[in-house]
JSON list of C-alpha atoms and ligand atoms in Angstrom, two decimals:
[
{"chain": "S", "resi": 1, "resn": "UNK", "atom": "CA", "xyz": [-63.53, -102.64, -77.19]},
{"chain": "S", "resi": 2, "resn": "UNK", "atom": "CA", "xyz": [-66.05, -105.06, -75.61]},
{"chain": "S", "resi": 3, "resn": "UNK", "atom": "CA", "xyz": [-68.40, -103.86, -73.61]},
{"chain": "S", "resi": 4, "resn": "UNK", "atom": "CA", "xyz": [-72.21, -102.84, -73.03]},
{"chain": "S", "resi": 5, "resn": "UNK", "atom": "CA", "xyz": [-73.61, -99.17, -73.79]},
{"chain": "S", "resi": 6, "resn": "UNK", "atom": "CA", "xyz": [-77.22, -97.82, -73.03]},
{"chain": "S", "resi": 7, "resn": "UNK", "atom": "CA", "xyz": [-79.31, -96.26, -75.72]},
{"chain": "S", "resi": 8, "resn": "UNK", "atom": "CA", "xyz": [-81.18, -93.29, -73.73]},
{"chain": "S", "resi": 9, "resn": "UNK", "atom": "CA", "xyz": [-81.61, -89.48, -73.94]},
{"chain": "S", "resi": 10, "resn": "UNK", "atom": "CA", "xyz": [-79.30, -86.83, -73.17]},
{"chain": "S", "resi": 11, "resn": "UNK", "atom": "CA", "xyz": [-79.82, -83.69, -70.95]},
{"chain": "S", "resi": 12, "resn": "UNK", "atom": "CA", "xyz": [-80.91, -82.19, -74.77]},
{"chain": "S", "resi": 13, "resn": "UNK", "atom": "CA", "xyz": [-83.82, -85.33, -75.06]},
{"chain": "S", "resi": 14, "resn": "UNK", "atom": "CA", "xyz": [-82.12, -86.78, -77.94]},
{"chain": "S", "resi": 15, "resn": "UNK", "atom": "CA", "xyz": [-81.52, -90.36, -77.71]},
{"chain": "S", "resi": 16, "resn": "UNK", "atom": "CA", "xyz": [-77.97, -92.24, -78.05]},
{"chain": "S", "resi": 17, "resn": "UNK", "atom": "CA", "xyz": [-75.44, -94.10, -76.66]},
{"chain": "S", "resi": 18, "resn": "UNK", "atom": "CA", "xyz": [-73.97, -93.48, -73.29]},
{"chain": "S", "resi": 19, "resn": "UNK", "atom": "CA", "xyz": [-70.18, -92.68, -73.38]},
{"chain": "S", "resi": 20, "resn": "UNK", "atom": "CA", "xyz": [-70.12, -92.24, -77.25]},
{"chain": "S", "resi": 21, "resn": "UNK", "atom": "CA", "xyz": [-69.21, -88.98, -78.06]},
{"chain": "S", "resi": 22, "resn": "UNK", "atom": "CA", "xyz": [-72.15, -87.02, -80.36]},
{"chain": "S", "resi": 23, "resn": "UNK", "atom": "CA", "xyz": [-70.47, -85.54, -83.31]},
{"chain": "S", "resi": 24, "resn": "UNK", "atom": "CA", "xyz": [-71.47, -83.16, -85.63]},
{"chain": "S", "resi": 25, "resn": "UNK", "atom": "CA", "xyz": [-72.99, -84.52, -88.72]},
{"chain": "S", "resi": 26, "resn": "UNK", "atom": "CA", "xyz": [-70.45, -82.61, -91.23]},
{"chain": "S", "resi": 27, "resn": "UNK", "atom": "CA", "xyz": [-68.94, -79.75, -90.93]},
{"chain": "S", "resi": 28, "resn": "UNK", "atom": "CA", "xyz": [-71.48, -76.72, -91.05]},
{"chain": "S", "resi": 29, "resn": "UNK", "atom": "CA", "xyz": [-71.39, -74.79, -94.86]},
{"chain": "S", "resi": 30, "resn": "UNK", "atom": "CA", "xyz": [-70.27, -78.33, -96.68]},
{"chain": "S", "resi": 31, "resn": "UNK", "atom": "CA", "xyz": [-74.20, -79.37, -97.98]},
{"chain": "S", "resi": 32, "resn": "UNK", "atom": "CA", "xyz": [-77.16, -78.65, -96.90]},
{"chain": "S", "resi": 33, "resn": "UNK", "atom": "CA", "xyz": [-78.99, -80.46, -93.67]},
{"chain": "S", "resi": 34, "resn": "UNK", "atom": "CA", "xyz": [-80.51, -79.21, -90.68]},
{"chain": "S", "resi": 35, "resn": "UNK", "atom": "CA", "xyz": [-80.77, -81.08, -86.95]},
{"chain": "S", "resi": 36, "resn": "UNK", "atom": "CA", "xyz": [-78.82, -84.11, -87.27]},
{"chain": "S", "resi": 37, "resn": "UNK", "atom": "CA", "xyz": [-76.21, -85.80, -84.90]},
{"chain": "S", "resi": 38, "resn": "UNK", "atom": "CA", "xyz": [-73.67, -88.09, -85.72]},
{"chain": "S", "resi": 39, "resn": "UNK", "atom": "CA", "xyz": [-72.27, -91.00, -83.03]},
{"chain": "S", "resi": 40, "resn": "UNK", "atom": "CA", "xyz": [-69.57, -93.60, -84.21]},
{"chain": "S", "resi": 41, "resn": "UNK", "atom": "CA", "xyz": [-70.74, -96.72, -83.00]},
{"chain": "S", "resi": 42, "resn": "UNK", "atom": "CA", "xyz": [-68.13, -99.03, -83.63]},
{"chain": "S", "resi": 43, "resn": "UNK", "atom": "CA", "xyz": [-65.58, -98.71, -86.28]},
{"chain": "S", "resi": 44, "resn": "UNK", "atom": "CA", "xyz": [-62.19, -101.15, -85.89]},
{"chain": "S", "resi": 45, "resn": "UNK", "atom": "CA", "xyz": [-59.12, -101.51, -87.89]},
{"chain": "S", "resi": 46, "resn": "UNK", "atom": "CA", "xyz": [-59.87, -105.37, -88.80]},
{"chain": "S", "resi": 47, "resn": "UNK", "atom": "CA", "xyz": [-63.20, -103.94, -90.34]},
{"chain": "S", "resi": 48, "resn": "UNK", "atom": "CA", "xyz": [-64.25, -102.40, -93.67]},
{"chain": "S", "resi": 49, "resn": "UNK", "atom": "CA", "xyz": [-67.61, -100.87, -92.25]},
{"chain": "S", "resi": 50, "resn": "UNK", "atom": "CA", "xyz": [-68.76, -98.21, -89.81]},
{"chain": "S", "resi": 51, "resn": "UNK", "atom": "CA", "xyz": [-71.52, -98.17, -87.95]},
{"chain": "S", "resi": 52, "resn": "UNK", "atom": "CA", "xyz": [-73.45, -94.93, -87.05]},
{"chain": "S", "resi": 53, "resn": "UNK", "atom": "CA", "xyz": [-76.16, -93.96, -85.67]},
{"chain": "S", "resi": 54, "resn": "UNK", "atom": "CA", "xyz": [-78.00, -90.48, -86.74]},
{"chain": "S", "resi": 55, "resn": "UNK", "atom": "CA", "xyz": [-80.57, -88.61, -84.86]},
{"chain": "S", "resi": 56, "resn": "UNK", "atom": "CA", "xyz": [-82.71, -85.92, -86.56]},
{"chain": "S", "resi": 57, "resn": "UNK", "atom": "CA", "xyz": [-84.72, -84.44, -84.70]},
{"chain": "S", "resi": 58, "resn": "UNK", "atom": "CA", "xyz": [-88.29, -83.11, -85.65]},
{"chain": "S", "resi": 59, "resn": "UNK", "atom": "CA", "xyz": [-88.48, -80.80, -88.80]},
{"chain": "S", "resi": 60, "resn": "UNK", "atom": "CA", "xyz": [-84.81, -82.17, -89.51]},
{"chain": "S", "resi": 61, "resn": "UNK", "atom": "CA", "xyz": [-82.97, -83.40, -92.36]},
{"chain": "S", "resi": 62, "resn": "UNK", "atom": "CA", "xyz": [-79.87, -84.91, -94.03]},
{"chain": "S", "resi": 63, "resn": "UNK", "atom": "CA", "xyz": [-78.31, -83.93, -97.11]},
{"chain": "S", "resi": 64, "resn": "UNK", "atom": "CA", "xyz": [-79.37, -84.94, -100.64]},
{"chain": "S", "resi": 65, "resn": "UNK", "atom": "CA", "xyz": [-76.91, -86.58, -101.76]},
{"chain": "S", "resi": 66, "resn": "UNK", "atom": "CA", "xyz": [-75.99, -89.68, -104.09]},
{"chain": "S", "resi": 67, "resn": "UNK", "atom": "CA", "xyz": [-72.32, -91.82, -103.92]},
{"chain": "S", "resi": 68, "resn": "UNK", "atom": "CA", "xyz": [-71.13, -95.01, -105.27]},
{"chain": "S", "resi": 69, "resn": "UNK", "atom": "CA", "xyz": [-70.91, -96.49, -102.19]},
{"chain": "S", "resi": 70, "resn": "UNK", "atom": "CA", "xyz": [-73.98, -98.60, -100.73]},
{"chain": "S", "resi": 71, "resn": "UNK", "atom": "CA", "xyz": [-75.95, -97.85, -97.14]},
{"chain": "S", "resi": 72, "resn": "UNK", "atom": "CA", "xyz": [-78.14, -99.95, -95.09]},
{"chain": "S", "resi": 73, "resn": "UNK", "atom": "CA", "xyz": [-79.85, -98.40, -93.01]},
{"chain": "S", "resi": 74, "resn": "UNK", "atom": "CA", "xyz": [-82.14, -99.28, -89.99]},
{"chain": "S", "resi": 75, "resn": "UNK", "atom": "CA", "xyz": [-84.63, -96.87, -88.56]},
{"chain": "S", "resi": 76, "resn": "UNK", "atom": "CA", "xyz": [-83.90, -97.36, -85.11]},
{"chain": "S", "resi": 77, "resn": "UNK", "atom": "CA", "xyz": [-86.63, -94.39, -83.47]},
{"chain": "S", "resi": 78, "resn": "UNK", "atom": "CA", "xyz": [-89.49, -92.43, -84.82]},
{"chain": "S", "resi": 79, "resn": "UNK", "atom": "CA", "xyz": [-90.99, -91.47, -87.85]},
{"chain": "S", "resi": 80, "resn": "UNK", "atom": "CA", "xyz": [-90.08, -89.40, -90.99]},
{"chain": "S", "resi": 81, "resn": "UNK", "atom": "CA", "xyz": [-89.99, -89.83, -95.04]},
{"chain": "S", "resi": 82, "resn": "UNK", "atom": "CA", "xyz": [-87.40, -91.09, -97.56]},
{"chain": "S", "resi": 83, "resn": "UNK", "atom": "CA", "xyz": [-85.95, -89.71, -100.27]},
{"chain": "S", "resi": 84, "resn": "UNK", "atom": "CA", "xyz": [-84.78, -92.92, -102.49]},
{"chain": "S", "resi": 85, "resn": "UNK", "atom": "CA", "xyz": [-84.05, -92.49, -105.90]},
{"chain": "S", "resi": 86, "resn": "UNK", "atom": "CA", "xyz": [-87.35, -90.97, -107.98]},
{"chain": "S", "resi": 87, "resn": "UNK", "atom": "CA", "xyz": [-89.82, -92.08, -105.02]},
{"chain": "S", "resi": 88, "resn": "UNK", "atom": "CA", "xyz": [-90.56, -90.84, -101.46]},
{"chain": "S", "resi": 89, "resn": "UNK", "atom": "CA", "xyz": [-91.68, -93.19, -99.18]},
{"chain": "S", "resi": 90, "resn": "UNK", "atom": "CA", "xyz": [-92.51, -92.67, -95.46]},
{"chain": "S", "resi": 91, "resn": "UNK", "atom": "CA", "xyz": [-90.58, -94.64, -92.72]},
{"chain": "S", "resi": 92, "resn": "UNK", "atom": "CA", "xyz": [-90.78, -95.86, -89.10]},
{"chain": "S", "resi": 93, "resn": "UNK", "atom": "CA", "xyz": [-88.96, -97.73, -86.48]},
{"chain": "S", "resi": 94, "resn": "UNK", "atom": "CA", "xyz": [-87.54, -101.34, -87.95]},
{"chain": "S", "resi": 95, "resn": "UNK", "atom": "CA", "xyz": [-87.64, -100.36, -91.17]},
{"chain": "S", "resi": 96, "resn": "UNK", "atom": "CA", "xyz": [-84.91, -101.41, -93.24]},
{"chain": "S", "resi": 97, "resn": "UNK", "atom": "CA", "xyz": [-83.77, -98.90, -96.32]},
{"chain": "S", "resi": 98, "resn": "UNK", "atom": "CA", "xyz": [-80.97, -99.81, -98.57]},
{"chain": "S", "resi": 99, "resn": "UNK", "atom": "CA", "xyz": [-79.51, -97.26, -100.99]},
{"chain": "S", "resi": 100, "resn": "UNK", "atom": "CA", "xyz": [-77.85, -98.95, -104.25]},
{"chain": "S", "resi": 101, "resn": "UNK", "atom": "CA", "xyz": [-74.69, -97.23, -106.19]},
{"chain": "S", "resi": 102, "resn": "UNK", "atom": "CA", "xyz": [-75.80, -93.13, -107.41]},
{"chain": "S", "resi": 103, "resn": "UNK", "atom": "CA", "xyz": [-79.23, -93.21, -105.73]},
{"chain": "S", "resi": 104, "resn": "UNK", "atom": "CA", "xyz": [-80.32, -90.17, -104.56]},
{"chain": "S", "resi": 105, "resn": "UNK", "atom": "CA", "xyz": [-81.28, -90.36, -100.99]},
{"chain": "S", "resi": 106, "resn": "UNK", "atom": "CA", "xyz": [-82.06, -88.03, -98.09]},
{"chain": "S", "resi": 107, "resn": "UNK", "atom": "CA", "xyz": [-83.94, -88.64, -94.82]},
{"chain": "S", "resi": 108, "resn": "UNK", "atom": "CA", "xyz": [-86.57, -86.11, -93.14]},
{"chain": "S", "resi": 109, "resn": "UNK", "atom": "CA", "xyz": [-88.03, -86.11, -90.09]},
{"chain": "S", "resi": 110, "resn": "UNK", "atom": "CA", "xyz": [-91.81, -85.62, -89.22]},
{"chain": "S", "resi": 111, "resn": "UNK", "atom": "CA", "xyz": [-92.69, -82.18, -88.15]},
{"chain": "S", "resi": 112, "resn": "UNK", "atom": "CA", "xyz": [-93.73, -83.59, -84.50]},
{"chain": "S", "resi": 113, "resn": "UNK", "atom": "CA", "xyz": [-91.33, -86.56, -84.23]},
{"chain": "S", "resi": 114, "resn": "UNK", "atom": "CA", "xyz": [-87.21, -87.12, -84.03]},
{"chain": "S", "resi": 115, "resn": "UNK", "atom": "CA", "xyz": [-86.00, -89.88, -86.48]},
{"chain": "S", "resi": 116, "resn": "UNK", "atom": "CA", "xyz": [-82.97, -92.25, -84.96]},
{"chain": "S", "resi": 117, "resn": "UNK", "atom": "CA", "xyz": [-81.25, -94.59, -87.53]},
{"chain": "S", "resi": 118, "resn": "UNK", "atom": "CA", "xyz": [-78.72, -96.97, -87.95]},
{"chain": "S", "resi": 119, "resn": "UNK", "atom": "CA", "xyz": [-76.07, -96.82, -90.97]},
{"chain": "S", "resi": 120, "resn": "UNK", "atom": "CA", "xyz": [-73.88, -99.31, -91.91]},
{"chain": "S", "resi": 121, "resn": "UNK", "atom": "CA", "xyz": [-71.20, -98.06, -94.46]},
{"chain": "S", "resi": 122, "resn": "UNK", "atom": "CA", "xyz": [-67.98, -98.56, -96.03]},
{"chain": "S", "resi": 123, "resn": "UNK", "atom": "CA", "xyz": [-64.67, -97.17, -94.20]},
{"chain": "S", "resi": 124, "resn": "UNK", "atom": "CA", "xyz": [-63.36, -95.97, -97.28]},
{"chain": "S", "resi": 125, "resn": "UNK", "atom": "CA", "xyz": [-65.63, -94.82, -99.58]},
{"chain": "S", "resi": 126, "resn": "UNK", "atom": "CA", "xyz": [-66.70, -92.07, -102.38]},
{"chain": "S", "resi": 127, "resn": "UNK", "atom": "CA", "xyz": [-66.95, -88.08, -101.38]},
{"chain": "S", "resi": 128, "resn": "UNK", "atom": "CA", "xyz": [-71.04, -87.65, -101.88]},
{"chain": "S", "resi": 129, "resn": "UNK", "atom": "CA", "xyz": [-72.29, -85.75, -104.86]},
{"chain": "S", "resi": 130, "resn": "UNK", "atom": "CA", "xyz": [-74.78, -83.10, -104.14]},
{"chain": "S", "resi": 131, "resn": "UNK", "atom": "CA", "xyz": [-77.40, -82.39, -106.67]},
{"chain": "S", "resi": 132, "resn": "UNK", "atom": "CA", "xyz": [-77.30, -78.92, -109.23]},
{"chain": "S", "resi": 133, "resn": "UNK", "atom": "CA", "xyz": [-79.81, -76.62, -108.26]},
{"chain": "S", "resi": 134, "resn": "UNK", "atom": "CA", "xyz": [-81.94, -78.02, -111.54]},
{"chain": "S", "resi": 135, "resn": "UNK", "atom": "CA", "xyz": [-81.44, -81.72, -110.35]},
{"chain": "S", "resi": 136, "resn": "UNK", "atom": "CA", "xyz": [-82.80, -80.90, -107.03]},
{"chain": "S", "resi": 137, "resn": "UNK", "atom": "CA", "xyz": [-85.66, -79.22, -108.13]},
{"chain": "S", "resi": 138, "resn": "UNK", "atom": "CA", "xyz": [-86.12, -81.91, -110.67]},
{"chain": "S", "resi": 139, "resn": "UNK", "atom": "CA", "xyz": [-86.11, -84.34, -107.95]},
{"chain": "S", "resi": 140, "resn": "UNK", "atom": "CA", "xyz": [-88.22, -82.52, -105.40]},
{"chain": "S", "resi": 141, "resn": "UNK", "atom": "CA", "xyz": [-91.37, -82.43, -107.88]},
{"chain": "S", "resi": 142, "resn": "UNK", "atom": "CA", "xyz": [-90.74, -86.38, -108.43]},
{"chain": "P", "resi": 201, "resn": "MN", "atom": "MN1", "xyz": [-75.34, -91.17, -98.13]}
]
């Protein structure tokens, strides 16, 4: 649908779009992530891709996780650190992160600061894999 929506805070003081309903990031008990929402930015039947937009807000995180399906994402607010593949690498607003095929990838927020991005992804794409409890420890010592 054309039209124009604002990017500002809610009653809560997390930022996102006006009129676009703020979704749950999965369903609770599925993986493991704390403080994130989820808004559908525009996904259309004459497109492969989503866009979303995820807030975390400060001490928050996303799942670990690794697919066969690509992500770009934009950091769109704030600061916090990447997971990507073997590495961890801090970001901030405008930074562009893409995730190959099977890369492990998870995004934390600073302890003092929300982090807003922007994901583009595939409509129909791979069920994430979530690291064993080896792999993530594995991972989390680099
Ligand atoms: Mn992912």
């Amino acid at each position: 649908m054309s039209g124009v929506r604002r990017f500002a805070p809610s009653a809560a003081g997390d930022f996102g779009w006006d009129g676009v309903e703020r979704l749950r990031y999965k369903d609770e008990g599925l993986a493991p992530f704390r403080d994130i929402t989820r808004q559908v930015l525009f996904a259309q039947p004459d497109q492969d891709c989503e866009l979303r937009y995820f807030e975390i807000a400060p001490g928050g995180y996303s799942t670990l996780e690794r697919h066969e399906h690509t992500h770009a994402v934009l950091i769109l607010r704030g600061r916090g650190t990447v997971h990507l593949g073997a590495r961890e690498e801090p970001v901030a607003e405008h930074d562009l992160v893409t995730v190959d095929p099977l890369t492990w990838h998870q995004f934390r927020a600073d302890a003092g600061c929300a982090l807003g991005l922007l994901c583009l992804v595939s409509k129909t794409r791979d069920r994430p894999q979530l690291p064993t409890e080896e792999e993530a420890e594995r991972l989390r010592r680099g």
